[in-house]
C-alpha positions as a printed Julia matrix, in Angstrom:
272×3 Matrix{Float64}:
  40.05   82.17  140.94
  39.34   79.28  138.6
  42.05   77.21  137.0
  40.85   78.27  133.55
  41.22   81.94  134.39
  44.73   81.37  135.81
  45.75   79.56  132.65
  44.3    82.35  130.54
  46.26   84.99  132.46
  49.45   82.92  132.22
  49.08   82.54  128.49
  48.4    86.27  128.1
  51.48   87.12  130.21
  53.69   84.81  128.2
  52.39   86.3   124.98
  53.18   89.81  126.25
  56.69   88.79  127.3
  57.24   87.17  123.9
  55.99   90.29  122.15
  58.27   92.55  124.21
  61.24   90.25  123.6
  60.63   90.29  119.84
  60.34   94.08  119.86
  63.62   94.4   121.77
  65.4    92.03  119.41
  64.05   93.89  116.39
  65.22   97.17  117.87
  68.7    95.79  118.51
  68.88   94.42  114.97
  67.7    97.76  113.59
  70.27   99.76  115.57
  73.04   97.32  114.63
  72.09   97.57  110.98
  72.09  101.36  111.11
  75.62  101.39  112.54
  76.77   98.89  109.92
  75.26  101.01  107.16
  76.81  104.21  108.5
  80.14  103.58  106.77
  80.7   101.44  103.71
  84.13  100.7   102.32
  83.68   98.81   99.09
  85.86  100.82   96.67
  89.57  101.6    96.49
  91.62  103.04   93.63
  94.11  100.79   91.82
  96.98  102.91   90.43
  98.82  101.21   87.56
 102.32  102.57   88.22
 102.45  103.84   84.64
 100.44  107.05   84.29
  97.44  107.12   86.67
  97.32  110.05   89.09
  95.02  112.67   90.65
  95.45  116.38   91.19
  93.83  118.9    93.5
  93.14  122.54   92.85
  95.55  125.29   93.86
  92.95  126.18   96.5
  93.33  122.73   98.06
  97.14  122.89   97.84
  97.17  126.19   99.72
  94.34  125.38  102.12
  94.74  125.08  105.85
  98.09  125.25  107.6
  99.96  122.63  105.59
 103.11  124.7   105.13
 103.52  124.78  108.91
 101.57  121.84  110.31
  99.35  119.02  109.12
  98.71  115.31  108.78
  97.95  112.73  106.1
  96.08  109.5   106.78
  95.8   106.91  104.02
  95.41  103.18  103.45
  97.75  101.6   100.88
  98.38   98.16   99.41
 101.65   98.03   97.53
 102.15   96.01   94.38
 105.63   95.02   93.2
 107.61   98.24   92.86
 110.49   98.83   90.44
 110.92  102.54   91.14
 109.87  105.25   93.57
 106.12  105.73   93.85
 104.62  108.94   95.2
 101.53  108.54   97.38
 100.85  112.23   98.07
 102.83  115.34   97.19
 102.58  119.05   98.04
 104.96  121.39   96.24
 105.7   125.07   95.85
 105.06  126.75   92.52
 108.75  126.91   91.69
 111.85  124.99   92.69
 112.28  121.9    94.84
 113.21  123.43   98.2
 109.74  123.24   99.72
 107.77  119.99   99.48
 105.78  117.57  101.61
 106.09  114.03  100.31
 104.74  110.6   101.21
 106.41  108.04   98.96
 107.42  104.46   98.43
 111.22  104.85   98.39
 112.37  102.0    96.22
 116.09  102.25   96.95
 115.46  101.77  100.67
 112.38   99.53  100.24
 110.37  101.59  102.75
 107.49  104.03  102.85
 109.09  107.42  103.51
 107.78  110.78  104.62
 109.86  113.8   103.63
 109.0   117.22  105.0
 111.42  119.36  103.01
 111.4   122.98  104.13
 113.89  125.62  103.02
 115.93  123.03  101.13
 116.42  120.74  104.15
 114.89  117.27  104.07
 113.43  115.81  107.25
 112.76  112.14  106.54
 110.93  109.4   108.42
 110.81  105.77  107.33
 108.67  102.71  107.82
 110.05   99.29  108.51
 110.73   96.82  105.7
 108.58   94.07  104.23
 105.62   96.14  103.01
 106.13   95.74   99.26
 103.77   93.31   97.56
 103.0    91.54  100.86
  99.32   91.16   99.96
  98.18   93.28  102.9
  96.63   96.67  103.39
  98.53   99.1   105.63
  97.45  102.31  107.3
  99.96  105.14  106.91
  99.94  108.48  108.75
 102.44  111.31  108.32
 102.37  114.31  110.69
 104.49  117.45  110.87
 104.87  120.7   112.79
 107.35  123.51  112.16
 107.87  127.06  113.36
 106.84  126.49  116.96
 108.61  128.64  119.56
 109.08  125.39  121.48
 111.69  123.78  119.26
 111.06  120.31  120.69
 107.57  120.42  119.13
 108.96  120.9   115.61
 108.96  117.32  114.45
 107.66  114.98  111.77
 106.42  111.47  112.56
 105.47  108.42  110.52
 103.01  105.79  111.71
 102.36  102.39  110.13
  99.31  100.39  111.2
  98.71  102.59  114.25
 102.28  102.6   115.62
 105.01  105.22  115.22
 107.98  103.89  113.27
 110.2   106.96  113.03
 110.45  110.68  113.82
 112.78  113.52  112.86
 113.26  117.04  114.19
 112.38  119.87  111.79
 114.82  122.78  111.96
 113.55  124.88  109.06
 110.26  126.41  107.94
 108.57  126.62  104.53
 110.9   128.96  102.65
 108.88  129.92   99.58
 107.11  133.25   99.67
 103.9   131.7    98.33
 101.7   128.95   99.74
 101.93  125.41   98.33
 100.73  125.5    94.72
 100.36  121.8    93.87
  98.75  118.79   95.5
  98.99  115.45   93.72
  98.14  111.82   94.49
 100.03  109.04   92.74
 103.0   110.77   91.1
 105.84  113.3    91.47
 104.23  116.57   90.42
 107.53  118.37   89.82
 109.21  115.76   87.6
 106.07  114.1    86.19
 107.31  110.64   87.14
 107.43  108.16   90.06
 103.9   106.86   89.53
 102.47  104.82   92.4
 101.8   101.12   91.75
  99.13   99.71   94.03
  95.88  100.5    95.81
  94.99  103.66   97.73
  91.9   104.08   99.9
  90.32  106.42  102.47
  92.69  109.36  102.06
  92.24  112.09  104.69
  94.06  115.42  104.97
  94.16  117.32  108.26
  95.4   120.84  108.95
  96.5   119.9   112.46
  98.86  117.35  113.94
  97.22  114.03  114.73
  98.21  112.61  118.1
  99.38  109.03  118.54
  96.01  108.23  120.08
  94.14  109.71  117.11
  96.27  107.74  114.65
  95.61  104.53  116.58
  91.87  105.26  116.59
  91.85  105.88  112.82
  93.74  102.61  112.25
  91.01  100.93  114.33
  92.77   97.57  114.42
  92.78   97.39  110.63
  89.17   98.39  109.94
  88.65  101.82  108.31
  85.84  103.89  109.79
  84.12  107.18  109.03
  86.39  110.17  109.69
  84.13  112.84  108.17
  83.49  114.46  111.57
  87.11  114.33  112.75
  88.46  117.62  114.06
  90.9   119.39  111.76
  89.7   117.53  108.66
  90.61  119.46  105.51
  89.61  116.97  102.81
  88.45  113.34  102.79
  88.29  110.81   99.97
  86.61  107.44  100.61
  86.26  106.69   96.86
  82.73  105.35   97.48
  80.96  107.81   95.15
  83.11  106.9    92.14
  81.63  105.32   89.0
  83.47  104.17   85.87
  83.99  107.08   83.53
  84.17  109.71   86.27
  86.94  112.25   85.81
  86.66  113.68   89.31
  86.73  112.19   92.79
  84.38  113.84   95.27
  85.58  115.24   98.57
  83.53  113.4   101.2
  84.26  116.12  103.74
  82.54  119.49  103.85
  85.09  121.58  101.91
  84.36  120.48   98.35
  87.99  119.94   97.36
  87.35  117.44   94.55
  90.29  115.76   92.81
  90.79  115.42   89.06
  91.51  111.88   87.81
  93.98  111.61   84.92
  94.65  108.72   82.53
  92.05  106.29   83.86
  88.32  105.81   83.37
  88.03  102.65   85.48
  90.5   103.12   88.33
  88.19  101.59   90.93
  88.69   98.23   92.63
  86.67   96.18   95.09
  89.85   95.27   97.02
  89.54   97.19  100.3
  91.0    96.91  103.82
């Protein structure tokens, strides 16, 4: 074989290798880009602590198994607080004996979960130092009541993927009716205790998240898509919001949209 022909074959082989390498790189870049585009997190809601809040329908309040078991997952960034600030709140139609509350408890300077069934409060607290620290925190509250295995009847609070507190639940939801109210950002019963700070990626589950599931949702501080998570009841990423909107779309499959009250530009670009 002549030297010219060898050189020609070598050049052709190198060109083919280069072409294959470029194709592989382009494919990798394309796949990486598709994963990156799969979940965007560019919008949170900035509650003013004065009168901003959101409400769900009675259908959402009563949906799933919340009066016996459930979970809340949410990202929060607290501003300076001068009073209690409700993050989420389920309540019965009448009275105060049956409620599920996730709140900034100002007197104790902690985030507190309170699963109050039949007039008995079962509370779980975070650690201190979360107020106005400039950081986003992932919060998860879980609860189970009415199990024949009493040791399973418990509420737990997780901050940034780790359990901070738990409390046994001895009672069950006492009201004859299902929960009637679901509210984000204020005390629905007393029309006060407005939340001051940012809220993002709120997810409601009608089952009890495990410690492993909470850790996976926290994802080392980087929110990710939970729309396909088992037990998901409603999901609010805030990404579809535009100034002037009076509703926040449910990004899950149930269509439980929330009504926004007292703000037409509640969105913020400050996200976890």
